[in-house]
mmCIF file of C-alpha atoms in Angstrom:
data_model
loop_
_atom_site.group_PDB
_atom_site.id
_atom_site.type_symbol
_atom_site.label_atom_id
_atom_site.label_comp_id
_atom_site.label_asym_id
_atom_site.label_seq_id
_atom_site.Cartn_x
_atom_site.Cartn_y
_atom_site.Cartn_z
ATOM 1 C CA UNK A 19 4.320 23.880 12.493
ATOM 2 C CA UNK A 20 6.975 25.728 14.505
ATOM 3 C CA UNK A 21 10.316 24.431 13.230
ATOM 4 C CA UNK A 22 10.763 23.675 9.509
ATOM 5 C CA UNK A 23 13.568 21.137 9.075
ATOM 6 C CA UNK A 24 16.402 21.787 6.639
ATOM 7 C CA UNK A 25 19.971 20.669 6.042
ATOM 8 C CA UNK A 26 21.083 23.795 7.928
ATOM 9 C CA UNK A 27 19.372 23.031 11.231
ATOM 10 C CA UNK A 28 18.840 19.261 11.293
ATOM 11 C CA UNK A 29 22.151 18.471 13.052
ATOM 12 C CA UNK A 30 21.437 21.030 15.755
ATOM 13 C CA UNK A 31 17.981 19.513 16.198
ATOM 14 C CA UNK A 32 19.441 16.009 16.566
ATOM 15 C CA UNK A 33 21.885 17.290 19.169
ATOM 16 C CA UNK A 34 19.157 19.029 21.150
ATOM 17 C CA UNK A 35 17.128 15.799 21.210
ATOM 18 C CA UNK A 36 20.188 13.736 22.248
ATOM 19 C CA UNK A 37 20.114 11.711 19.037
ATOM 20 C CA UNK A 38 23.720 12.597 18.236
ATOM 21 C CA UNK A 39 26.635 13.990 20.192
ATOM 22 C CA UNK A 40 28.863 16.908 19.319
ATOM 23 C CA UNK A 41 31.600 14.402 18.420
ATOM 24 C CA UNK A 42 29.305 12.644 15.965
ATOM 25 C CA UNK A 43 28.290 15.936 14.458
ATOM 26 C CA UNK A 44 31.812 17.148 13.702
ATOM 27 C CA UNK A 45 31.746 15.369 10.347
ATOM 28 C CA UNK A 46 28.434 14.672 8.726
ATOM 29 C CA UNK A 47 26.558 14.659 5.468
ATOM 30 C CA UNK A 48 22.956 15.672 4.940
ATOM 31 C CA UNK A 49 21.012 15.027 1.782
ATOM 32 C CA UNK A 50 17.421 15.255 0.716
ATOM 33 C CA UNK A 51 16.054 11.739 0.614
ATOM 34 C CA UNK A 52 13.008 10.685 -1.377
ATOM 35 C CA UNK A 53 10.336 13.198 -0.413
ATOM 36 C CA UNK A 54 6.679 13.415 -1.244
ATOM 37 C CA UNK A 55 3.946 15.998 -1.351
ATOM 38 C CA UNK A 56 3.199 15.073 2.271
ATOM 39 C CA UNK A 57 6.662 14.780 3.820
ATOM 40 C CA UNK A 58 10.126 16.275 3.634
ATOM 41 C CA UNK A 59 12.815 13.646 4.278
ATOM 42 C CA UNK A 60 16.419 14.349 5.255
ATOM 43 C CA UNK A 61 19.033 11.580 5.322
ATOM 44 C CA UNK A 62 21.780 12.356 7.840
ATOM 45 C CA UNK A 63 25.087 10.461 7.878
ATOM 46 C CA UNK A 64 26.933 10.965 11.151
ATOM 47 C CA UNK A 65 30.674 10.741 11.777
ATOM 48 C CA UNK A 66 30.418 7.118 12.933
ATOM 49 C CA UNK A 67 28.699 6.229 9.606
ATOM 50 C CA UNK A 68 25.384 5.794 11.374
ATOM 51 C CA UNK A 69 22.490 6.997 9.222
ATOM 52 C CA UNK A 70 19.260 8.580 10.405
ATOM 53 C CA UNK A 71 16.202 9.512 8.396
ATOM 54 C CA UNK A 72 14.495 12.681 9.610
ATOM 55 C CA UNK A 73 10.921 13.010 8.354
ATOM 56 C CA UNK A 74 8.753 16.077 8.715
ATOM 57 C CA UNK A 75 5.145 16.281 7.655
ATOM 58 C CA UNK A 76 4.376 19.251 5.447
ATOM 59 C CA UNK A 77 1.783 21.582 6.896
ATOM 60 C CA UNK A 78 -1.627 21.953 5.293
ATOM 61 C CA UNK A 79 -3.824 25.017 5.300
ATOM 62 C CA UNK A 80 -3.838 27.027 8.540
ATOM 63 C CA UNK A 81 -0.546 25.304 9.491
ATOM 64 C CA UNK A 82 -2.344 22.045 10.315
ATOM 65 C CA UNK A 83 -1.048 18.531 9.639
ATOM 66 C CA UNK A 84 -2.812 15.256 8.889
ATOM 67 C CA UNK A 85 -1.010 13.498 11.785
ATOM 68 C CA UNK A 86 0.224 10.675 9.549
ATOM 69 C CA UNK A 87 3.620 10.570 11.245
ATOM 70 C CA UNK A 88 1.733 10.041 14.484
ATOM 71 C CA UNK A 89 0.427 6.770 12.984
ATOM 72 C CA UNK A 90 3.977 5.557 12.415
ATOM 73 C CA UNK A 91 4.912 6.518 15.964
ATOM 74 C CA UNK A 92 1.766 4.810 17.285
ATOM 75 C CA UNK A 93 2.687 1.609 15.428
ATOM 76 C CA UNK A 94 6.129 1.720 17.040
ATOM 77 C CA UNK A 95 4.501 2.192 20.451
ATOM 78 C CA UNK A 96 2.246 -0.801 19.787
ATOM 79 C CA UNK A 97 5.306 -2.998 19.291
ATOM 80 C CA UNK A 98 6.790 -1.661 22.545
ATOM 81 C CA UNK A 99 3.563 -2.092 24.489
ATOM 82 C CA UNK A 100 2.997 -5.689 23.361
ATOM 83 C CA UNK A 101 6.326 -7.575 23.328
ATOM 84 C CA UNK A 102 4.539 -10.644 21.954
ATOM 85 C CA UNK A 103 4.596 -8.801 18.609
ATOM 86 C CA UNK A 104 8.386 -8.789 18.650
ATOM 87 C CA UNK A 105 8.641 -10.702 15.371
ATOM 88 C CA UNK A 106 6.874 -7.840 13.599
ATOM 89 C CA UNK A 107 9.377 -5.293 14.929
ATOM 90 C CA UNK A 108 12.093 -7.066 12.916
ATOM 91 C CA UNK A 109 10.474 -6.016 9.635
ATOM 92 C CA UNK A 110 10.001 -2.333 10.515
ATOM 93 C CA UNK A 111 12.553 0.435 11.081
ATOM 94 C CA UNK A 112 13.280 1.492 14.650
ATOM 95 C CA UNK A 113 11.674 4.833 15.497
ATOM 96 C CA UNK A 114 14.059 6.840 17.679
ATOM 97 C CA UNK A 115 12.138 10.048 18.265
ATOM 98 C CA UNK A 116 8.791 11.693 17.601
ATOM 99 C CA UNK A 117 8.048 15.386 18.033
ATOM 100 C CA UNK A 118 4.303 15.877 17.702
ATOM 101 C CA UNK A 119 4.469 19.656 18.088
ATOM 102 C CA UNK A 120 6.718 20.035 15.035
ATOM 103 C CA UNK A 121 5.521 16.830 13.318
ATOM 104 C CA UNK A 122 9.039 15.388 13.124
ATOM 105 C CA UNK A 123 9.913 11.692 13.265
ATOM 106 C CA UNK A 124 13.425 10.245 13.323
ATOM 107 C CA UNK A 125 14.136 6.603 12.511
ATOM 108 C CA UNK A 126 17.116 4.482 11.652
ATOM 109 C CA UNK A 127 18.048 4.035 8.001
ATOM 110 C CA UNK A 128 18.637 0.664 6.348
ATOM 111 C CA UNK A 129 21.904 1.272 4.507
ATOM 112 C CA UNK A 130 22.292 -2.269 3.184
ATOM 113 C CA UNK A 131 18.775 -2.526 1.777
ATOM 114 C CA UNK A 132 17.338 -1.686 -1.635
ATOM 115 C CA UNK A 133 13.875 -0.619 -2.685
ATOM 116 C CA UNK A 134 12.316 -3.614 -4.394
ATOM 117 C CA UNK A 135 10.660 -1.451 -7.034
ATOM 118 C CA UNK A 136 14.040 -0.117 -8.154
ATOM 119 C CA UNK A 137 15.583 -3.598 -7.972
ATOM 120 C CA UNK A 138 12.889 -5.036 -10.247
ATOM 121 C CA UNK A 139 12.973 -2.211 -12.784
ATOM 122 C CA UNK A 140 16.763 -1.992 -12.954
ATOM 123 C CA UNK A 141 17.374 -5.736 -13.330
ATOM 124 C CA UNK A 142 14.087 -6.724 -15.002
ATOM 125 C CA UNK A 143 14.080 -9.959 -13.018
ATOM 126 C CA UNK A 144 11.425 -11.096 -10.560
ATOM 127 C CA UNK A 145 12.797 -13.879 -8.325
ATOM 128 C CA UNK A 146 10.018 -15.911 -6.744
ATOM 129 C CA UNK A 147 12.053 -16.123 -3.527
ATOM 130 C CA UNK A 148 11.599 -12.395 -2.975
ATOM 131 C CA UNK A 149 7.855 -12.529 -3.629
ATOM 132 C CA UNK A 150 7.554 -15.489 -1.254
ATOM 133 C CA UNK A 151 9.368 -13.538 1.470
ATOM 134 C CA UNK A 152 7.007 -10.588 0.987
ATOM 135 C CA UNK A 153 3.937 -12.828 1.203
ATOM 136 C CA UNK A 154 5.198 -14.557 4.350
ATOM 137 C CA UNK A 155 6.120 -11.241 5.978
ATOM 138 C CA UNK A 156 2.765 -9.639 5.273
ATOM 139 C CA UNK A 157 0.889 -12.734 6.426
ATOM 140 C CA UNK A 158 2.814 -12.602 9.704
ATOM 141 C CA UNK A 159 1.686 -9.023 10.328
ATOM 142 C CA UNK A 160 -1.955 -9.743 9.555
ATOM 143 C CA UNK A 161 -2.063 -13.086 11.367
ATOM 144 C CA UNK A 162 -0.459 -11.811 14.571
ATOM 145 C CA UNK A 163 -2.982 -8.986 14.940
ATOM 146 C CA UNK A 164 -6.065 -10.683 13.460
ATOM 147 C CA UNK A 165 -9.216 -10.075 15.524
ATOM 148 C CA UNK A 166 -7.179 -8.905 18.530
ATOM 149 C CA UNK A 167 -9.265 -6.251 20.207
ATOM 150 C CA UNK A 168 -6.447 -4.950 22.416
ATOM 151 C CA UNK A 169 -4.392 -4.075 19.323
ATOM 152 C CA UNK A 170 -7.398 -2.518 17.611
ATOM 153 C CA UNK A 171 -8.155 -0.329 20.637
ATOM 154 C CA UNK A 172 -4.513 0.737 20.913
ATOM 155 C CA UNK A 173 -4.409 1.799 17.259
ATOM 156 C CA UNK A 174 -7.530 3.896 17.884
ATOM 157 C CA UNK A 175 -5.479 6.232 20.102
ATOM 158 C CA UNK A 176 -5.809 9.827 18.920
ATOM 159 C CA UNK A 177 -3.069 12.468 18.806
ATOM 160 C CA UNK A 178 -3.075 14.856 21.743
ATOM 161 C CA UNK A 179 -5.863 17.358 21.327
ATOM 162 C CA UNK A 180 -7.540 15.372 18.547
ATOM 163 C CA UNK A 181 -10.430 12.896 18.349
ATOM 164 C CA UNK A 182 -10.854 9.651 16.404
ATOM 165 C CA UNK A 183 -14.385 8.426 16.094
ATOM 166 C CA UNK A 184 -13.734 5.444 13.801
ATOM 167 C CA UNK A 185 -11.163 3.963 11.449
ATOM 168 C CA UNK A 186 -10.890 5.457 8.006
ATOM 169 C CA UNK A 187 -12.290 3.366 5.136
ATOM 170 C CA UNK A 188 -9.750 3.697 2.280
ATOM 171 C CA UNK A 189 -12.188 2.316 -0.302
ATOM 172 C CA UNK A 190 -12.991 5.574 -2.046
ATOM 173 C CA UNK A 191 -14.182 6.149 -5.586
ATOM 174 C CA UNK A 192 -13.739 9.259 -7.679
ATOM 175 C CA UNK A 193 -15.726 12.232 -6.451
ATOM 176 C CA UNK A 194 -18.286 14.091 -8.516
ATOM 177 C CA UNK A 195 -16.987 16.566 -11.076
ATOM 178 C CA UNK A 196 -17.461 20.198 -10.072
ATOM 179 C CA UNK A 197 -16.765 23.345 -12.149
ATOM 180 C CA UNK A 198 -13.505 23.856 -10.227
ATOM 181 C CA UNK A 199 -11.972 20.807 -11.929
ATOM 182 C CA UNK A 200 -11.644 22.662 -15.232
ATOM 183 C CA UNK A 201 -9.094 24.980 -13.664
ATOM 184 C CA UNK A 202 -6.955 22.226 -12.142
ATOM 185 C CA UNK A 203 -7.086 19.350 -14.637
ATOM 186 C CA UNK A 204 -5.873 19.598 -18.264
ATOM 187 C CA UNK A 205 -8.422 18.970 -20.994
ATOM 188 C CA UNK A 206 -6.984 15.578 -22.026
ATOM 189 C CA UNK A 207 -7.219 14.346 -18.427
ATOM 190 C CA UNK A 208 -10.955 15.069 -18.298
ATOM 191 C CA UNK A 209 -11.369 11.969 -20.462
ATOM 192 C CA UNK A 210 -10.603 9.845 -17.408
ATOM 193 C CA UNK A 211 -13.444 11.342 -15.385
ATOM 194 C CA UNK A 212 -15.831 10.998 -18.321
ATOM 195 C CA UNK A 213 -14.888 7.334 -18.781
ATOM 196 C CA UNK A 214 -15.223 6.651 -15.079
ATOM 197 C CA UNK A 215 -18.715 8.110 -14.894
ATOM 198 C CA UNK A 216 -19.854 6.332 -18.061
ATOM 199 C CA UNK A 217 -19.560 2.915 -16.384
ATOM 200 C CA UNK A 218 -22.248 2.452 -13.764
ATOM 201 C CA UNK A 219 -20.939 -1.071 -13.172
ATOM 202 C CA UNK A 220 -17.599 0.417 -12.073
ATOM 203 C CA UNK A 221 -19.151 2.738 -9.525
ATOM 204 C CA UNK A 222 -21.384 -0.069 -8.324
ATOM 205 C CA UNK A 223 -18.403 -2.392 -7.826
ATOM 206 C CA UNK A 224 -16.516 0.228 -5.807
ATOM 207 C CA UNK A 225 -19.622 0.933 -3.724
ATOM 208 C CA UNK A 226 -19.988 -2.789 -2.996
ATOM 209 C CA UNK A 227 -16.315 -3.028 -2.083
ATOM 210 C CA UNK A 228 -16.633 -0.083 0.311
ATOM 211 C CA UNK A 229 -19.678 -1.712 1.889
ATOM 212 C CA UNK A 230 -17.847 -5.022 2.349
ATOM 213 C CA UNK A 231 -14.636 -3.464 3.690
ATOM 214 C CA UNK A 232 -13.896 -5.471 6.829
ATOM 215 C CA UNK A 233 -11.260 -4.067 9.216
ATOM 216 C CA UNK A 234 -9.966 -7.006 11.242
ATOM 217 C CA UNK A 235 -6.187 -6.615 11.678
ATOM 218 C CA UNK A 236 -3.320 -4.154 11.515
ATOM 219 C CA UNK A 237 -2.615 -3.107 7.914
ATOM 220 C CA UNK A 238 0.138 -1.051 6.315
ATOM 221 C CA UNK A 239 -2.283 0.680 3.895
ATOM 222 C CA UNK A 240 0.435 1.993 1.551
ATOM 223 C CA UNK A 241 2.112 -1.234 0.528
ATOM 224 C CA UNK A 242 3.739 -0.231 -2.730
ATOM 225 C CA UNK A 243 6.927 -1.866 -3.948
ATOM 226 C CA UNK A 244 8.962 1.245 -3.168
ATOM 227 C CA UNK A 245 7.903 0.883 0.481
ATOM 228 C CA UNK A 246 9.401 -2.630 0.663
ATOM 229 C CA UNK A 247 13.144 -3.182 1.033
ATOM 230 C CA UNK A 248 15.262 -6.218 0.244
ATOM 231 C CA UNK A 249 18.794 -6.822 1.501
ATOM 232 C CA UNK A 250 21.442 -6.047 -1.110
ATOM 233 C CA UNK A 251 22.842 -9.572 -0.592
ATOM 234 C CA UNK A 252 19.455 -11.273 -0.509
ATOM 235 C CA UNK A 253 20.625 -14.189 -2.648
ATOM 236 C CA UNK A 254 23.545 -14.918 -0.297
ATOM 237 C CA UNK A 255 21.565 -14.979 2.947
ATOM 238 C CA UNK A 256 19.840 -17.955 4.499
ATOM 239 C CA UNK A 257 16.675 -15.938 5.015
ATOM 240 C CA UNK A 258 15.401 -13.589 2.326
ATOM 241 C CA UNK A 259 14.449 -10.944 4.872
ATOM 242 C CA UNK A 260 12.403 -7.995 3.667
ATOM 243 C CA UNK A 261 11.529 -4.854 5.563
ATOM 244 C CA UNK A 262 8.532 -2.546 5.277
ATOM 245 C CA UNK A 263 8.941 1.218 5.612
ATOM 246 C CA UNK A 264 6.738 4.320 5.692
ATOM 247 C CA UNK A 265 4.074 3.204 8.146
ATOM 248 C CA UNK A 266 2.345 6.594 8.124
ATOM 249 C CA UNK A 267 -0.948 5.210 6.806
ATOM 250 C CA UNK A 268 -1.024 2.102 9.014
ATOM 251 C CA UNK A 269 -4.268 1.478 10.866
ATOM 252 C CA UNK A 270 -6.778 -1.181 11.756
ATOM 253 C CA UNK A 271 -7.942 -2.270 8.324
ATOM 254 C CA UNK A 272 -8.808 -4.916 5.766
ATOM 255 C CA UNK A 273 -5.942 -7.301 4.841
ATOM 256 C CA UNK A 274 -7.288 -7.626 1.274
ATOM 257 C CA UNK A 275 -6.540 -3.921 0.804
ATOM 258 C CA UNK A 276 -2.828 -4.457 1.538
ATOM 259 C CA UNK A 277 -2.629 -7.375 -0.898
ATOM 260 C CA UNK A 278 -4.495 -5.524 -3.634
ATOM 261 C CA UNK A 279 -2.308 -2.429 -3.276
ATOM 262 C CA UNK A 280 0.838 -4.533 -3.600
ATOM 263 C CA UNK A 281 -0.436 -6.503 -6.605
ATOM 264 C CA UNK A 282 -1.292 -3.210 -8.306
ATOM 265 C CA UNK A 283 2.285 -2.034 -7.729
ATOM 266 C CA UNK A 284 3.542 -5.162 -9.488
ATOM 267 C CA UNK A 285 1.107 -4.644 -12.357
ATOM 268 C CA UNK A 286 2.274 -1.050 -12.822
ATOM 269 C CA UNK A 287 5.717 -2.363 -13.805
ATOM 270 C CA UNK A 288 4.027 -4.303 -16.607
ATOM 271 C CA UNK A 289 1.612 -1.527 -17.583
ATOM 272 C CA UNK A 290 4.300 1.166 -17.605
ATOM 273 C CA UNK A 291 6.234 -0.891 -20.171
ATOM 274 C CA UNK A 292 3.394 -1.062 -22.710
ATOM 275 C CA UNK A 293 3.910 0.124 -26.253
ATOM 276 C CA UNK A 294 0.950 2.453 -26.672
ATOM 277 C CA UNK A 295 -0.187 4.162 -29.841
ATOM 278 C CA UNK A 296 -3.601 5.368 -31.029
ATOM 279 C CA UNK A 297 -3.299 3.061 -34.057
ATOM 280 C CA UNK A 298 -3.081 -0.192 -32.029
ATOM 281 C CA UNK A 299 -5.702 -1.664 -29.732
ATOM 282 C CA UNK A 300 -5.358 -2.655 -26.095
ATOM 283 C CA UNK A 301 -4.668 -6.352 -26.787
ATOM 284 C CA UNK A 302 -1.787 -5.501 -29.118
ATOM 285 C CA UNK A 303 -0.333 -3.070 -26.565
ATOM 286 C CA UNK A 304 -0.400 -5.749 -23.884
ATOM 287 C CA UNK A 305 1.328 -8.230 -26.186
ATOM 288 C CA UNK A 306 4.072 -5.711 -27.028
ATOM 289 C CA UNK A 307 4.951 -4.871 -23.390
ATOM 290 C CA UNK A 308 8.688 -4.566 -22.733
ATOM 291 C CA UNK A 309 8.094 -6.359 -19.416
ATOM 292 C CA UNK A 310 5.396 -8.922 -20.261
ATOM 293 C CA UNK A 311 2.936 -10.003 -17.600
ATOM 294 C CA UNK A 312 4.137 -13.595 -18.046
ATOM 295 C CA UNK A 313 7.512 -12.521 -16.650
ATOM 296 C CA UNK A 314 5.894 -11.167 -13.468
ATOM 297 C CA UNK A 315 3.201 -13.823 -12.979
ATOM 298 C CA UNK A 316 5.429 -16.390 -11.171
ATOM 299 C CA UNK A 317 6.142 -13.752 -8.521
ATOM 300 C CA UNK A 318 2.465 -12.815 -8.233
ATOM 301 C CA UNK A 319 1.576 -16.456 -7.720
ATOM 302 C CA UNK A 320 4.433 -17.060 -5.265
ATOM 303 C CA UNK A 321 3.353 -14.014 -3.256
ATOM 304 C CA UNK A 322 -0.325 -14.945 -2.952
ATOM 305 C CA UNK A 323 0.355 -18.615 -2.197
ATOM 306 C CA UNK A 324 2.976 -17.796 0.443
ATOM 307 C CA UNK A 325 0.545 -15.383 2.078
ATOM 308 C CA UNK A 326 -2.366 -17.839 2.109
ATOM 309 C CA UNK A 327 -0.144 -20.706 3.257
ATOM 310 C CA UNK A 328 0.954 -18.666 6.290
ATOM 311 C CA UNK A 329 -2.487 -17.199 6.977
ATOM 312 C CA UNK A 330 -5.058 -19.824 5.874
ATOM 313 C CA UNK A 331 -7.472 -18.668 8.570
ATOM 314 C CA UNK A 332 -8.456 -15.712 6.395
ATOM 315 C CA UNK A 333 -9.994 -18.108 3.866
ATOM 316 C CA UNK A 334 -12.011 -19.779 6.599
ATOM 317 C CA UNK A 335 -13.401 -16.392 7.594
ATOM 318 C CA UNK A 336 -13.903 -14.994 4.074
ATOM 319 C CA UNK A 337 -14.439 -17.366 1.188
ATOM 320 C CA UNK A 338 -14.413 -14.504 -1.350
ATOM 321 C CA UNK A 339 -11.098 -13.150 -0.068
ATOM 322 C CA UNK A 340 -9.152 -13.632 -3.304
ATOM 323 C CA UNK A 341 -11.902 -11.994 -5.363
ATOM 324 C CA UNK A 342 -11.802 -8.972 -3.056
ATOM 325 C CA UNK A 343 -8.016 -8.823 -3.396
ATOM 326 C CA UNK A 344 -8.429 -8.607 -7.179
ATOM 327 C CA UNK A 345 -10.987 -5.816 -6.798
ATOM 328 C CA UNK A 346 -8.714 -3.870 -4.455
ATOM 329 C CA UNK A 347 -5.996 -4.251 -7.095
ATOM 330 C CA UNK A 348 -8.247 -2.550 -9.631
ATOM 331 C CA UNK A 349 -9.135 0.196 -7.168
ATOM 332 C CA UNK A 350 -5.445 0.860 -6.466
ATOM 333 C CA UNK A 351 -4.849 1.291 -10.214
ATOM 334 C CA UNK A 352 -7.749 3.786 -10.385
ATOM 335 C CA UNK A 353 -6.184 5.753 -7.534
ATOM 336 C CA UNK A 354 -2.803 5.627 -9.297
ATOM 337 C CA UNK A 355 -4.317 7.202 -12.413
ATOM 338 C CA UNK A 356 -5.882 9.977 -10.364
ATOM 339 C CA UNK A 357 -2.568 10.550 -8.568
ATOM 340 C CA UNK A 358 -0.786 10.838 -11.934
ATOM 341 C CA UNK A 359 -3.340 13.386 -13.100
ATOM 342 C CA UNK A 360 -2.942 15.429 -9.901
ATOM 343 C CA UNK A 361 0.876 15.340 -9.891
ATOM 344 C CA UNK A 362 1.773 15.312 -13.582
ATOM 345 C CA UNK A 363 -1.375 16.864 -15.053
ATOM 346 C CA UNK A 364 -1.484 14.149 -17.675
ATOM 347 C CA UNK A 365 -3.671 11.270 -18.891
ATOM 348 C CA UNK A 366 -2.103 9.435 -21.814
ATOM 349 C CA UNK A 367 -2.649 6.228 -23.736
ATOM 350 C CA UNK A 368 -0.822 4.170 -21.107
ATOM 351 C CA UNK A 369 -3.187 5.529 -18.450
ATOM 352 C CA UNK A 370 -6.115 4.611 -20.679
ATOM 353 C CA UNK A 371 -4.830 1.015 -20.848
ATOM 354 C CA UNK A 372 -4.460 1.008 -17.070
ATOM 355 C CA UNK A 373 -8.036 2.211 -16.703
ATOM 356 C CA UNK A 374 -9.365 -0.618 -18.887
ATOM 357 C CA UNK A 375 -7.442 -3.202 -16.836
ATOM 358 C CA UNK A 376 -8.629 -1.638 -13.577
ATOM 359 C CA UNK A 377 -12.243 -1.679 -14.736
ATOM 360 C CA UNK A 378 -12.037 -5.386 -15.543
ATOM 361 C CA UNK A 379 -10.459 -6.198 -12.187
ATOM 362 C CA UNK A 380 -13.240 -4.384 -10.361
ATOM 363 C CA UNK A 381 -16.245 -5.498 -12.397
ATOM 364 C CA UNK A 382 -15.313 -9.065 -13.400
ATOM 365 C CA UNK A 383 -12.882 -10.155 -10.651
ATOM 366 C CA UNK A 384 -13.635 -13.877 -10.916
ATOM 367 C CA UNK A 385 -12.546 -13.983 -14.564
ATOM 368 C CA UNK A 386 -9.602 -11.687 -13.809
ATOM 369 C CA UNK A 387 -8.011 -14.156 -11.377
ATOM 370 C CA UNK A 388 -6.853 -16.273 -14.322
ATOM 371 C CA UNK A 389 -5.586 -13.202 -16.188
ATOM 372 C CA UNK A 390 -3.483 -11.962 -13.274
ATOM 373 C CA UNK A 391 -2.075 -15.189 -11.841
ATOM 374 C CA UNK A 392 -2.101 -17.361 -14.949
ATOM 375 C CA UNK A 393 -4.053 -20.113 -13.186
ATOM 376 C CA UNK A 394 -7.581 -20.403 -11.816
ATOM 377 C CA UNK A 395 -8.694 -19.743 -8.254
ATOM 378 C CA UNK A 396 -9.153 -23.471 -7.606
ATOM 379 C CA UNK A 397 -5.599 -24.156 -8.829
ATOM 380 C CA UNK A 398 -4.265 -21.471 -6.474
ATOM 381 C CA UNK A 399 -6.062 -23.084 -3.550
ATOM 382 C CA UNK A 400 -5.202 -26.668 -4.530
ATOM 383 C CA UNK A 401 -1.773 -26.942 -2.808
ATOM 384 C CA UNK A 402 -3.178 -25.100 0.214
ATOM 385 C CA UNK A 403 -6.076 -27.524 0.560
ATOM 386 C CA UNK A 404 -3.610 -30.390 0.989
ATOM 387 C CA UNK A 405 -1.986 -28.636 3.956
ATOM 388 C CA UNK A 406 -4.986 -26.896 5.472
ATOM 389 C CA UNK A 407 -8.634 -27.808 5.739
ATOM 390 C CA UNK A 408 -10.240 -25.093 3.671
ATOM 391 C CA UNK A 409 -14.007 -24.630 3.280
ATOM 392 C CA UNK A 410 -15.508 -25.266 -0.128
ATOM 393 C CA UNK A 411 -17.107 -22.181 -1.689
ATOM 394 C CA UNK A 412 -20.882 -22.280 -1.893
ATOM 395 C CA UNK A 413 -22.475 -21.887 -5.279
ATOM 396 C CA UNK A 414 -24.721 -18.857 -5.393
ATOM 397 C CA UNK A 415 -28.079 -18.934 -7.114
ATOM 398 C CA UNK A 416 -28.050 -16.973 -10.343
ATOM 399 C CA UNK A 417 -30.939 -14.595 -9.695
ATOM 400 C CA UNK A 418 -31.638 -11.286 -11.355
ATOM 401 C CA UNK A 419 -31.466 -8.458 -8.858
ATOM 402 C CA UNK A 420 -34.670 -6.433 -9.046
ATOM 403 C CA UNK A 421 -33.516 -3.740 -6.671
ATOM 404 C CA UNK A 422 -30.293 -2.508 -5.126
ATOM 405 C CA UNK A 423 -30.450 -3.020 -1.377
ATOM 406 C CA UNK A 424 -27.451 -0.821 -0.487
ATOM 407 C CA UNK A 425 -27.292 2.911 -0.924
ATOM 408 C CA UNK A 426 -24.760 3.812 -3.616
ATOM 409 C CA UNK A 427 -23.210 7.253 -3.508
ATOM 410 C CA UNK A 428 -20.858 8.662 -6.103
ATOM 411 C CA UNK A 429 -17.340 8.807 -4.712
ATOM 412 C CA UNK A 430 -17.968 6.553 -1.712
#
């Protein structure tokens, strides 16, 4: 990386790339926007009140980058290359500039929009209209690119000087414990890795999910609630338009992964509000949640039904789609726990509750559908069946498996 961005040089950089004039730069404000371990984000307000977000990928060892900003730029190029996808461009920010050499991307900033995660947590309300808009928006992305080889081939483009042999499978379990972990993870957090390895059914479920991962459309792959924006006057507009940001992980992928990641983000609002104490069991903690699941369930149901109503073809192709969505939800919660351990060096009682929920979602997804949505799978599909001709699920024979036909590797 040749040019580290900072508040001292960002205006000069924007001028040199013709993204702002000297007149615009005479009065400006620069602040550090929400950054991550991967990116440094600078929010620049120009003299004409126009706002730009300047993102720079942090370098890894040997000054290399993971080229995630290239993915966002590639997605923008896809929309330019195929005008028929114009409806999708309305939900994503406009990318104005990409500098591969310095791993810098500049995009417009949505001043009148709010992060949905912050909106939910601050107001503790979950309007079904918002969830419906999210489901419809996501279905539009997946439906428009579903099984379209020209889009798949375009998204396989590699950064200059790099190679891409295949699309990355995000269905990853927890890797094997090595002696190095004792120097990076606190003692209390080791309990998570011990619990994870004690359940063979959990590893088996993740291995099955990885085996069944079916990339068939363009996916966001990081669809958390803080990567979805809602207009500040959403309840005064005719259309409850949402926008999706941070497309750095987008790729050709499995639509169930996007849905599961988003559902997990909703569930984290509930799970983070639990009253946890060593003297009370999991059921009591769930009942004492400050934000009960029952408060969120109408939005979860509105989201999944809006998605399936706008993209019923996915059920014709994959009759176990909803079950896989539930399993991806559990996997996303497992990854969230590991991320908390890596960033905060902690594994507390709330994380233990999250682990138990995640395990159930992964190992008994059919029963978990009722727990998450409040109604059964057949009840979810019932209104859809009246509008669309959906195939009836086949009943599987209940046979005892005498051998495991797929190779199962720890951490795959």
